[in-house]
Amino acid sequence: MKLIKTTDAVGHVLCHDLTQIIPNQYKGARFRKGHIIEEADIPVLLSMGKENLYVWENDDTKLHENDAAEILCRLCKGENIKRSEVKEGKIELSAEIDGLFRVNKSKLFAINSVDELMIATRKSDTAVFKGDRLAGTRVIPLVIDKEKLKTAEKIAGDTPLMNVLPYKLKTAAIITTGSEVYHGRIEDTFTPILTEKLSLYGIEVVSHQKTDDGIENIKAAIASVKGKADIILCTGGMSVDPDDNTPGAIKASSAEIVTYGAPVLPGAMFLLGYFGDGTPILGLPGCVMYAKATIFDLVMPRICAGVRLTKRDFVEYGEGGLCLGCKECHYPNCGFGK
């Protein structure tokens, strides 16, 4: 750092906080370390008794924290994301729409492995709403070697690290299986709950059928709604009981099964398949009806955004896939699925 006259300090970077005291009104940092001095600051600084200032010496090999944060922001900011102004070396990113937040985790890890760089994000592949905070970018020191930012640029390449994907699915068909509901012995309490959950993703239920037990009955119900909705959901009959025929019917419907079973509690008996045209079909265990958060809530953001899930995706849900059953549920602000 070097000492210069305050009147010559425009464009220079402060090396330390400067405190202003106005009796009975204010006492605190008027200018923060790292502040780039502007013309309008000079009279204020002089009124504070600052005839001279310590500032950073200009160095073509260094970047100020604000400039570095701008570079990191540019590497991160993809579709449907807006940014804040830079403040004290930090830029925050937030969602412009409701959708699925996605992060290129390998690139994120690589950039965060570069000393003195940091990008903090929320969990990838999770649902976000318009205005939600997504990430923050900054560097650790006040000034940083330009070469470190060049390394980050090489890692990122031409594709932003993060995006918010809009939900693509608009309509749903629900098939309620089970003789007890079909014959009116008990009330169908599953469909209203499912309809409400689907509405969070902008999905309208355009078809609802009740069918008796039996693979052929359920298979026929599935066939009757194919091509009429963007997603098909079968409720009931998902356990290993002899009368629970929903998994067998879905398999017999020509759907390609991704998984029957998931390392998630609640939700172990979940089934996901896809038809040839890409339409997803889900077999939902009873826990989706009575538990606040289940495997259904974990997978739906990706499914609704048109991201095709694989068996590997379900395997990875095992870490963090145990709901702790808190007395007061705070999902999604908890560790479930993360």
mmCIF file of N, CA, C and O in Angstrom, residues 7-93:
data_model
loop_
_atom_site.group_PDB
_atom_site.id
_atom_site.type_symbol
_atom_site.label_atom_id
_atom_site.label_comp_id
_atom_site.label_asym_id
_atom_site.label_seq_id
_atom_site.Cartn_x
_atom_site.Cartn_y
_atom_site.Cartn_z
ATOM 1 N N THR A 7 -7.052 14.301 -2.058
ATOM 2 C CA THR A 7 -7.525 14.963 -3.273
ATOM 3 C C THR A 7 -7.057 14.241 -4.541
ATOM 4 O O THR A 7 -7.585 14.483 -5.621
ATOM 5 N N ASP A 8 -6.061 13.358 -4.395
ATOM 6 C CA ASP A 8 -5.554 12.607 -5.547
ATOM 7 C C ASP A 8 -6.025 11.147 -5.533
ATOM 8 O O ASP A 8 -5.516 10.323 -6.294
ATOM 9 N N ALA A 9 -7.020 10.830 -4.668
ATOM 10 C CA ALA A 9 -7.333 9.422 -4.406
ATOM 11 C C ALA A 9 -8.444 8.832 -5.266
ATOM 12 O O ALA A 9 -8.746 7.639 -5.152
ATOM 13 N N VAL A 10 -9.049 9.614 -6.134
ATOM 14 C CA VAL A 10 -10.160 9.088 -6.943
ATOM 15 C C VAL A 10 -9.689 7.889 -7.770
ATOM 16 O O VAL A 10 -8.654 7.947 -8.445
ATOM 17 N N GLY A 11 -10.459 6.798 -7.686
ATOM 18 C CA GLY A 11 -10.118 5.588 -8.428
ATOM 19 C C GLY A 11 -9.246 4.621 -7.666
ATOM 20 O O GLY A 11 -9.053 3.480 -8.105
ATOM 21 N N HIS A 12 -8.720 5.038 -6.528
ATOM 22 C CA HIS A 12 -7.875 4.171 -5.715
ATOM 23 C C HIS A 12 -8.715 3.364 -4.730
ATOM 24 O O HIS A 12 -9.861 3.701 -4.430
ATOM 25 N N VAL A 13 -8.099 2.313 -4.194
ATOM 26 C CA VAL A 13 -8.796 1.372 -3.318
ATOM 27 C C VAL A 13 -8.318 1.543 -1.887
ATOM 28 O O VAL A 13 -7.110 1.481 -1.611
ATOM 29 N N LEU A 14 -9.266 1.755 -0.957
ATOM 30 C CA LEU A 14 -8.914 1.915 0.454
ATOM 31 C C LEU A 14 -8.361 0.617 1.037
ATOM 32 O O LEU A 14 -8.860 -0.469 0.737
ATOM 33 N N CYS A 15 -7.372 0.760 1.917
ATOM 34 C CA CYS A 15 -6.764 -0.412 2.548
ATOM 35 C C CYS A 15 -7.378 -0.754 3.897
ATOM 36 O O CYS A 15 -7.068 -1.807 4.466
ATOM 37 N N HIS A 16 -8.236 0.112 4.427
ATOM 38 C CA HIS A 16 -8.806 -0.153 5.751
ATOM 39 C C HIS A 16 -10.113 0.627 5.894
ATOM 40 O O HIS A 16 -10.392 1.564 5.134
ATOM 41 N N ASP A 17 -10.918 0.252 6.889
ATOM 42 C CA ASP A 17 -12.154 0.975 7.171
ATOM 43 C C ASP A 17 -11.832 2.376 7.686
ATOM 44 O O ASP A 17 -10.836 2.593 8.387
ATOM 45 N N LEU A 18 -12.715 3.329 7.368
ATOM 46 C CA LEU A 18 -12.594 4.690 7.879
ATOM 47 C C LEU A 18 -13.862 5.014 8.657
ATOM 48 O O LEU A 18 -14.968 4.946 8.119
ATOM 49 N N THR A 19 -13.706 5.357 9.927
ATOM 50 C CA THR A 19 -14.841 5.613 10.810
ATOM 51 C C THR A 19 -15.215 7.094 10.800
ATOM 52 O O THR A 19 -14.341 7.971 10.873
ATOM 53 N N GLN A 20 -16.512 7.346 10.722
ATOM 54 C CA GLN A 20 -17.024 8.714 10.804
ATOM 55 C C GLN A 20 -17.818 8.866 12.095
ATOM 56 O O GLN A 20 -18.619 7.992 12.450
ATOM 57 N N ILE A 21 -17.592 9.971 12.792
ATOM 58 C CA ILE A 21 -18.324 10.252 14.023
ATOM 59 C C ILE A 21 -19.052 11.580 13.885
ATOM 60 O O ILE A 21 -18.431 12.618 13.620
ATOM 61 N N ILE A 22 -20.374 11.533 14.041
ATOM 62 C CA ILE A 22 -21.193 12.739 14.084
ATOM 63 C C ILE A 22 -21.867 12.741 15.449
ATOM 64 O O ILE A 22 -22.718 11.884 15.710
ATOM 65 N N PRO A 23 -21.471 13.629 16.341
ATOM 66 C CA PRO A 23 -21.973 13.602 17.723
ATOM 67 C C PRO A 23 -23.491 13.496 17.798
ATOM 68 O O PRO A 23 -24.212 14.209 17.096
ATOM 69 N N ASN A 24 -23.938 12.565 18.639
ATOM 70 C CA ASN A 24 -25.368 12.321 18.896
ATOM 71 C C ASN A 24 -26.141 11.840 17.664
ATOM 72 O O ASN A 24 -27.376 11.809 17.687
ATOM 73 N N GLN A 25 -25.445 11.491 16.598
ATOM 74 C CA GLN A 25 -26.130 11.032 15.384
ATOM 75 C C GLN A 25 -25.595 9.699 14.859
ATOM 76 O O GLN A 25 -26.361 8.778 14.601
ATOM 77 N N TYR A 26 -24.279 9.617 14.727
ATOM 78 C CA TYR A 26 -23.742 8.464 14.003
ATOM 79 C C TYR A 26 -22.297 8.190 14.398
ATOM 80 O O TYR A 26 -21.515 9.120 14.585
ATOM 81 N N LYS A 27 -21.987 6.901 14.545
ATOM 82 C CA LYS A 27 -20.603 6.486 14.686
ATOM 83 C C LYS A 27 -20.476 5.111 14.043
ATOM 84 O O LYS A 27 -21.158 4.160 14.448
ATOM 85 N N GLY A 28 -19.649 4.997 13.026
ATOM 86 C CA GLY A 28 -19.483 3.719 12.357
ATOM 87 C C GLY A 28 -18.598 3.858 11.140
ATOM 88 O O GLY A 28 -18.066 4.939 10.837
ATOM 89 N N ALA A 29 -18.426 2.770 10.434
ATOM 90 C CA ALA A 29 -17.565 2.765 9.248
ATOM 91 C C ALA A 29 -18.261 3.516 8.123
ATOM 92 O O ALA A 29 -19.282 3.069 7.608
ATOM 93 N N ARG A 30 -17.733 4.652 7.766
ATOM 94 C CA ARG A 30 -18.310 5.437 6.653
ATOM 95 C C ARG A 30 -17.834 4.911 5.320
ATOM 96 O O ARG A 30 -18.567 4.903 4.341
ATOM 97 N N PHE A 31 -16.585 4.462 5.288
ATOM 98 C CA PHE A 31 -16.033 3.852 4.081
ATOM 99 C C PHE A 31 -15.376 2.536 4.474
ATOM 100 O O PHE A 31 -14.593 2.486 5.423
ATOM 101 N N ARG A 32 -15.693 1.488 3.748
ATOM 102 C CA ARG A 32 -15.185 0.160 4.069
ATOM 103 C C ARG A 32 -13.886 -0.139 3.331
ATOM 104 O O ARG A 32 -13.620 0.403 2.244
ATOM 105 N N LYS A 33 -13.084 -1.002 3.945
ATOM 106 C CA LYS A 33 -11.901 -1.526 3.279
ATOM 107 C C LYS A 33 -12.293 -2.087 1.922
ATOM 108 O O LYS A 33 -13.284 -2.815 1.796
ATOM 109 N N GLY A 34 -11.552 -1.693 0.900
ATOM 110 C CA GLY A 34 -11.858 -2.157 -0.441
ATOM 111 C C GLY A 34 -12.692 -1.187 -1.251
ATOM 112 O O GLY A 34 -12.884 -1.395 -2.454
ATOM 113 N N HIS A 35 -13.208 -0.140 -0.600
ATOM 114 C CA HIS A 35 -14.008 0.851 -1.310
ATOM 115 C C HIS A 35 -13.169 1.563 -2.370
ATOM 116 O O HIS A 35 -12.030 1.957 -2.119
ATOM 117 N N ILE A 36 -13.733 1.717 -3.554
ATOM 118 C CA ILE A 36 -13.068 2.465 -4.616
ATOM 119 C C ILE A 36 -13.514 3.918 -4.507
ATOM 120 O O ILE A 36 -14.717 4.209 -4.616
ATOM 121 N N ILE A 37 -12.578 4.793 -4.280
ATOM 122 C CA ILE A 37 -12.909 6.188 -3.977
ATOM 123 C C ILE A 37 -13.431 6.900 -5.219
ATOM 124 O O ILE A 37 -12.847 6.825 -6.308
ATOM 125 N N GLU A 38 -14.548 7.617 -5.038
ATOM 126 C CA GLU A 38 -15.178 8.387 -6.103
ATOM 127 C C GLU A 38 -15.010 9.877 -5.832
ATOM 128 O O GLU A 38 -14.682 10.302 -4.717
ATOM 129 N N GLU A 39 -15.280 10.679 -6.852
ATOM 130 C CA GLU A 39 -15.139 12.135 -6.722
ATOM 131 C C GLU A 39 -16.005 12.681 -5.588
ATOM 132 O O GLU A 39 -15.569 13.550 -4.813
ATOM 133 N N ALA A 40 -17.217 12.138 -5.452
ATOM 134 C CA ALA A 40 -18.135 12.627 -4.422
ATOM 135 C C ALA A 40 -17.670 12.286 -3.011
ATOM 136 O O ALA A 40 -18.152 12.887 -2.034
ATOM 137 N N ASP A 41 -16.744 11.338 -2.888
ATOM 138 C CA ASP A 41 -16.252 10.947 -1.565
ATOM 139 C C ASP A 41 -15.243 11.948 -0.996
ATOM 140 O O ASP A 41 -15.049 12.004 0.231
ATOM 141 N N ILE A 42 -14.598 12.721 -1.862
ATOM 142 C CA ILE A 42 -13.490 13.565 -1.412
ATOM 143 C C ILE A 42 -13.926 14.576 -0.360
ATOM 144 O O ILE A 42 -13.276 14.679 0.703
ATOM 145 N N PRO A 43 -15.021 15.345 -0.569
ATOM 146 C CA PRO A 43 -15.427 16.295 0.478
ATOM 147 C C PRO A 43 -15.764 15.610 1.798
ATOM 148 O O PRO A 43 -15.481 16.157 2.870
ATOM 149 N N VAL A 44 -16.357 14.432 1.736
ATOM 150 C CA VAL A 44 -16.703 13.697 2.961
ATOM 151 C C VAL A 44 -15.435 13.293 3.703
ATOM 152 O O VAL A 44 -15.337 13.446 4.929
ATOM 153 N N LEU A 45 -14.475 12.772 2.960
ATOM 154 C CA LEU A 45 -13.220 12.350 3.582
ATOM 155 C C LEU A 45 -12.491 13.525 4.223
ATOM 156 O O LEU A 45 -11.966 13.417 5.337
ATOM 157 N N LEU A 46 -12.475 14.642 3.539
ATOM 158 C CA LEU A 46 -11.815 15.831 4.091
ATOM 159 C C LEU A 46 -12.542 16.311 5.341
ATOM 160 O O LEU A 46 -11.898 16.756 6.308
ATOM 161 N N SER A 47 -13.874 16.197 5.347
ATOM 162 C CA SER A 47 -14.638 16.619 6.533
ATOM 163 C C SER A 47 -14.383 15.698 7.712
ATOM 164 O O SER A 47 -14.634 16.071 8.864
ATOM 165 N N MET A 48 -13.903 14.503 7.427
ATOM 166 C CA MET A 48 -13.561 13.546 8.483
ATOM 167 C C MET A 48 -12.117 13.725 8.948
ATOM 168 O O MET A 48 -11.620 12.960 9.779
ATOM 169 N N GLY A 49 -11.431 14.731 8.388
ATOM 170 C CA GLY A 49 -10.060 14.998 8.790
ATOM 171 C C GLY A 49 -9.038 14.138 8.080
ATOM 172 O O GLY A 49 -7.885 14.041 8.526
ATOM 173 N N LYS A 50 -9.433 13.531 6.967
ATOM 174 C CA LYS A 50 -8.536 12.640 6.236
ATOM 175 C C LYS A 50 -7.872 13.402 5.091
ATOM 176 O O LYS A 50 -8.406 13.470 3.972
ATOM 177 N N GLU A 51 -6.733 14.009 5.383
ATOM 178 C CA GLU A 51 -5.978 14.734 4.353
ATOM 179 C C GLU A 51 -5.179 13.768 3.483
ATOM 180 O O GLU A 51 -4.875 14.053 2.321
ATOM 181 N N ASN A 52 -4.841 12.598 4.062
ATOM 182 C CA ASN A 52 -4.063 11.572 3.356
ATOM 183 C C ASN A 52 -4.714 10.214 3.592
ATOM 184 O O ASN A 52 -5.386 9.984 4.608
ATOM 185 N N LEU A 53 -4.478 9.298 2.665
ATOM 186 C CA LEU A 53 -5.080 7.972 2.755
ATOM 187 C C LEU A 53 -4.063 6.903 2.376
ATOM 188 O O LEU A 53 -3.196 7.132 1.519
ATOM 189 N N TYR A 54 -4.221 5.741 2.994
ATOM 190 C CA TYR A 54 -3.476 4.574 2.541
ATOM 191 C C TYR A 54 -4.327 3.832 1.504
ATOM 192 O O TYR A 54 -5.484 3.470 1.765
ATOM 193 N N VAL A 55 -3.772 3.623 0.326
ATOM 194 C CA VAL A 55 -4.490 2.944 -0.753
ATOM 195 C C VAL A 55 -3.599 1.848 -1.330
ATOM 196 O O VAL A 55 -2.384 1.832 -1.120
ATOM 197 N N TRP A 56 -4.248 0.938 -2.041
ATOM 198 C CA TRP A 56 -3.495 -0.123 -2.702
ATOM 199 C C TRP A 56 -2.743 0.435 -3.900
ATOM 200 O O TRP A 56 -3.275 1.247 -4.663
ATOM 201 N N GLU A 57 -1.535 -0.014 -4.058
ATOM 202 C CA GLU A 57 -0.768 0.371 -5.247
ATOM 203 C C GLU A 57 -1.298 -0.379 -6.462
ATOM 204 O O GLU A 57 -1.600 -1.569 -6.385
ATOM 205 N N ASN A 58 -1.411 0.327 -7.561
ATOM 206 C CA ASN A 58 -1.877 -0.301 -8.787
ATOM 207 C C ASN A 58 -0.902 -1.383 -9.236
ATOM 208 O O ASN A 58 0.315 -1.213 -9.172
ATOM 209 N N ASP A 59 -1.471 -2.510 -9.677
ATOM 210 C CA ASP A 59 -0.640 -3.640 -10.098
ATOM 211 C C ASP A 59 -1.407 -4.368 -11.208
ATOM 212 O O ASP A 59 -2.522 -4.857 -10.992
ATOM 213 N N ASP A 60 -0.832 -4.435 -12.387
ATOM 214 C CA ASP A 60 -1.505 -5.040 -13.534
ATOM 215 C C ASP A 60 -1.747 -6.529 -13.364
ATOM 216 O O ASP A 60 -2.494 -7.136 -14.144
ATOM 217 N N THR A 61 -1.134 -7.144 -12.373
ATOM 218 C CA THR A 61 -1.315 -8.583 -12.169
ATOM 219 C C THR A 61 -2.427 -8.889 -11.174
ATOM 220 O O THR A 61 -2.718 -10.052 -10.909
ATOM 221 N N LYS A 62 -3.040 -7.819 -10.604
ATOM 222 C CA LYS A 62 -4.046 -8.012 -9.559
ATOM 223 C C LYS A 62 -5.421 -7.518 -10.005
ATOM 224 O O LYS A 62 -5.542 -6.685 -10.895
ATOM 225 N N LEU A 63 -6.453 -8.036 -9.322
ATOM 226 C CA LEU A 63 -7.817 -7.573 -9.515
ATOM 227 C C LEU A 63 -8.413 -7.201 -8.164
ATOM 228 O O LEU A 63 -8.186 -7.883 -7.162
ATOM 229 N N HIS A 64 -9.202 -6.137 -8.155
ATOM 230 C CA HIS A 64 -9.953 -5.773 -6.959
ATOM 231 C C HIS A 64 -11.068 -6.802 -6.745
ATOM 232 O O HIS A 64 -11.555 -7.428 -7.687
ATOM 233 N N GLU A 65 -11.481 -6.992 -5.487
ATOM 234 C CA GLU A 65 -12.488 -8.000 -5.169
ATOM 235 C C GLU A 65 -13.795 -7.788 -5.938
ATOM 236 O O GLU A 65 -14.460 -8.755 -6.327
ATOM 237 N N ASN A 66 -14.178 -6.531 -6.176
ATOM 238 C CA ASN A 66 -15.411 -6.272 -6.926
ATOM 239 C C ASN A 66 -15.305 -6.766 -8.361
ATOM 240 O O ASN A 66 -16.240 -7.370 -8.902
ATOM 241 N N ASP A 67 -14.169 -6.498 -8.982
ATOM 242 C CA ASP A 67 -13.962 -6.931 -10.364
ATOM 243 C C ASP A 67 -13.906 -8.464 -10.454
ATOM 244 O O ASP A 67 -14.415 -9.065 -11.400
ATOM 245 N N ALA A 68 -13.287 -9.079 -9.451
ATOM 246 C CA ALA A 68 -13.211 -10.541 -9.439
ATOM 247 C C ALA A 68 -14.595 -11.166 -9.256
ATOM 248 O O ALA A 68 -14.931 -12.159 -9.896
ATOM 249 N N ALA A 69 -15.413 -10.557 -8.377
ATOM 250 C CA ALA A 69 -16.769 -11.059 -8.165
ATOM 251 C C ALA A 69 -17.587 -10.968 -9.446
ATOM 252 O O ALA A 69 -18.416 -11.841 -9.738
ATOM 253 N N GLU A 70 -17.364 -9.924 -10.221
ATOM 254 C CA GLU A 70 -18.070 -9.770 -11.506
ATOM 255 C C GLU A 70 -17.734 -10.930 -12.445
ATOM 256 O O GLU A 70 -18.601 -11.456 -13.138
ATOM 257 N N ILE A 71 -16.475 -11.333 -12.464
ATOM 258 C CA ILE A 71 -16.069 -12.440 -13.330
ATOM 259 C C ILE A 71 -16.732 -13.734 -12.874
ATOM 260 O O ILE A 71 -17.290 -14.485 -13.675
ATOM 261 N N LEU A 72 -16.694 -14.012 -11.579
ATOM 262 C CA LEU A 72 -17.316 -15.228 -11.057
ATOM 263 C C LEU A 72 -18.822 -15.227 -11.327
ATOM 264 O O LEU A 72 -19.401 -16.258 -11.666
ATOM 265 N N CYS A 73 -19.446 -14.075 -11.186
ATOM 266 C CA CYS A 73 -20.877 -13.961 -11.467
ATOM 267 C C CYS A 73 -21.169 -14.312 -12.919
ATOM 268 O O CYS A 73 -22.116 -15.053 -13.215
ATOM 269 N N ARG A 74 -20.351 -13.795 -13.822
ATOM 270 C CA ARG A 74 -20.555 -14.076 -15.250
ATOM 271 C C ARG A 74 -20.408 -15.566 -15.548
ATOM 272 O O ARG A 74 -21.141 -16.115 -16.377
ATOM 273 N N LEU A 75 -19.487 -16.229 -14.859
ATOM 274 C CA LEU A 75 -19.296 -17.661 -15.086
ATOM 275 C C LEU A 75 -20.480 -18.468 -14.560
ATOM 276 O O LEU A 75 -20.769 -19.550 -15.064
ATOM 277 N N CYS A 76 -21.161 -17.951 -13.546
ATOM 278 C CA CYS A 76 -22.259 -18.690 -12.908
ATOM 279 C C CYS A 76 -23.611 -18.454 -13.562
ATOM 280 O O CYS A 76 -24.409 -19.379 -13.714
ATOM 281 N N LYS A 77 -23.903 -17.242 -13.937
ATOM 282 C CA LYS A 77 -25.259 -16.806 -14.281
ATOM 283 C C LYS A 77 -25.745 -17.362 -15.613
ATOM 284 O O LYS A 77 -25.244 -17.003 -16.673
ATOM 285 N N GLY A 78 -26.719 -18.260 -15.534
ATOM 286 C CA GLY A 78 -27.317 -18.837 -16.734
ATOM 287 C C GLY A 78 -28.747 -18.377 -16.919
ATOM 288 O O GLY A 78 -29.133 -17.274 -16.513
ATOM 289 N N GLU A 79 -29.568 -19.233 -17.523
ATOM 290 C CA GLU A 79 -30.942 -18.879 -17.859
ATOM 291 C C GLU A 79 -31.801 -18.678 -16.617
ATOM 292 O O GLU A 79 -31.688 -19.395 -15.637
ATOM 293 N N ASN A 80 -32.665 -17.664 -16.695
ATOM 294 C CA ASN A 80 -33.689 -17.390 -15.677
ATOM 295 C C ASN A 80 -33.097 -17.089 -14.301
ATOM 296 O O ASN A 80 -33.672 -17.433 -13.274
ATOM 297 N N ILE A 81 -31.944 -16.426 -14.322
ATOM 298 C CA ILE A 81 -31.266 -16.027 -13.087
ATOM 299 C C ILE A 81 -30.950 -14.536 -13.172
ATOM 300 O O ILE A 81 -30.505 -14.048 -14.211
ATOM 301 N N LYS A 82 -31.200 -13.808 -12.090
ATOM 302 C CA LYS A 82 -30.821 -12.398 -12.051
ATOM 303 C C LYS A 82 -29.781 -12.181 -10.962
ATOM 304 O O LYS A 82 -29.636 -12.994 -10.050
ATOM 305 N N ARG A 83 -29.084 -11.087 -11.059
ATOM 306 C CA ARG A 83 -27.970 -10.800 -10.163
ATOM 307 C C ARG A 83 -28.226 -9.529 -9.366
ATOM 308 O O ARG A 83 -29.004 -8.655 -9.762
ATOM 309 N N SER A 84 -27.535 -9.426 -8.240
ATOM 310 C CA SER A 84 -27.563 -8.202 -7.455
ATOM 311 C C SER A 84 -26.418 -7.293 -7.889
ATOM 312 O O SER A 84 -25.560 -7.693 -8.685
ATOM 313 N N GLU A 85 -26.409 -6.093 -7.341
ATOM 314 C CA GLU A 85 -25.244 -5.241 -7.517
ATOM 315 C C GLU A 85 -24.116 -5.782 -6.638
ATOM 316 O O GLU A 85 -24.362 -6.479 -5.649
ATOM 317 N N VAL A 86 -22.900 -5.470 -6.994
ATOM 318 C CA VAL A 86 -21.774 -5.896 -6.171
ATOM 319 C C VAL A 86 -21.758 -5.061 -4.897
ATOM 320 O O VAL A 86 -21.944 -3.840 -4.930
ATOM 321 N N LYS A 87 -21.593 -5.726 -3.754
ATOM 322 C CA LYS A 87 -21.563 -5.039 -2.468
ATOM 323 C C LYS A 87 -20.510 -5.695 -1.595
ATOM 324 O O LYS A 87 -20.592 -6.894 -1.316
ATOM 325 N N GLU A 88 -19.527 -4.895 -1.198
ATOM 326 C CA GLU A 88 -18.432 -5.388 -0.374
ATOM 327 C C GLU A 88 -17.821 -6.651 -0.972
ATOM 328 O O GLU A 88 -17.544 -7.627 -0.285
ATOM 329 N N GLY A 89 -17.660 -6.634 -2.282
ATOM 330 C CA GLY A 89 -16.995 -7.737 -2.966
ATOM 331 C C GLY A 89 -17.860 -8.944 -3.236
ATOM 332 O O GLY A 89 -17.353 -9.966 -3.711
ATOM 333 N N LYS A 90 -19.174 -8.860 -2.982
ATOM 334 C CA LYS A 90 -20.053 -10.024 -3.142
ATOM 335 C C LYS A 90 -21.192 -9.709 -4.096
ATOM 336 O O LYS A 90 -21.740 -8.620 -4.093
ATOM 337 N N ILE A 91 -21.540 -10.703 -4.912
ATOM 338 C CA ILE A 91 -22.706 -10.630 -5.794
ATOM 339 C C ILE A 91 -23.590 -11.829 -5.495
ATOM 340 O O ILE A 91 -23.102 -12.960 -5.402
ATOM 341 N N GLU A 92 -24.889 -11.597 -5.357
ATOM 342 C CA GLU A 92 -25.832 -12.682 -5.120
ATOM 343 C C GLU A 92 -26.678 -12.917 -6.363
ATOM 344 O O GLU A 92 -27.008 -11.985 -7.107
ATOM 345 N N LEU A 93 -27.036 -14.181 -6.585
ATOM 346 C CA LEU A 93 -27.873 -14.575 -7.711
ATOM 347 C C LEU A 93 -29.208 -15.088 -7.179
ATOM 348 O O LEU A 93 -29.248 -15.749 -6.128
#
